[in-house]
Amino acid sequence: MSEKPWWHTTKTRKQSLLLGLTWSLLAVAHWALLDYRGTATWRLLPPIGFSVLGLVYITSWVMRGRHERSSNTSP
């Protein structure tokens, strides 16, 4: 039984890209709407979390693409 690599967070690359862009868009929206004057620390948690999720899914998308390209070019 082969285990899937750590970068396979979704079933397809397209899902990884869509989820990565969605989380990243939410992160940008939260960062843009945040009032930085007197902001409580806990209010930073959602935009930080959305940013991390976006990066994880986009990293998954990139790594799967690199893996597919390298497996297609090897003899």
XYZ file of C-alpha atoms in Angstrom:
75
model
C 0.000 0.000 0.000
C 1.537 3.302 -1.060
C 0.971 6.397 0.988
C 0.244 9.621 -0.781
C 2.839 12.389 -0.452
C 2.377 15.137 2.129
C 1.529 17.716 -0.547
C -1.622 15.888 -1.680
C -4.118 17.881 0.376
C -6.906 17.462 -2.208
C -7.837 14.981 -4.911
C -6.866 17.201 -7.862
C -4.555 20.116 -8.601
C -7.533 22.232 -9.602
C -9.100 21.786 -6.161
C -5.828 22.845 -4.525
C -5.661 25.971 -6.637
C -9.295 26.928 -6.042
C -9.043 26.395 -2.286
C -5.725 28.238 -2.142
C -7.136 31.229 -3.992
C -10.313 31.239 -1.894
C -8.454 31.212 1.421
C -6.005 33.812 0.123
C -8.847 36.094 -0.965
C -10.431 35.789 2.475
C -7.077 36.602 4.063
C -6.629 39.709 1.918
C -10.161 40.852 2.743
C -9.574 40.386 6.475
C -6.228 42.183 6.376
C -7.783 45.064 4.418
C -10.719 45.459 6.811
C -8.644 45.195 9.983
C -8.393 48.319 12.097
C -4.767 48.325 13.224
C -5.223 50.991 15.900
C -5.927 49.312 19.201
C -6.576 45.916 17.624
C -6.815 43.098 20.148
C -4.369 40.298 19.461
C -7.102 37.681 19.045
C -8.508 39.644 16.090
C -5.333 38.842 14.169
C -5.985 35.102 14.334
C -8.505 34.809 11.448
C -6.408 36.646 8.829
C -3.273 34.782 9.934
C -5.136 31.459 9.756
C -6.604 32.255 6.325
C -3.139 33.263 5.078
C -1.617 30.000 6.286
C -4.389 27.906 4.722
C -4.005 29.745 1.424
C -0.256 29.121 1.428
C -0.691 25.440 2.263
C -3.093 24.825 -0.621
C -1.059 26.872 -3.109
C 2.082 25.012 -2.029
C 0.217 21.751 -2.604
C -0.772 22.934 -6.092
C 2.818 23.876 -6.969
C 4.341 20.673 -5.580
C 1.869 18.457 -7.430
C 2.638 20.277 -10.665
C 6.366 19.847 -10.161
C 5.897 16.181 -9.333
C 3.722 15.570 -12.402
C 6.215 17.372 -14.636
C 9.190 15.429 -13.263
C 7.403 12.073 -13.599
C 6.431 12.871 -17.211
C 9.979 13.815 -18.288
C 11.848 10.933 -16.648
C 12.741 8.031 -19.002
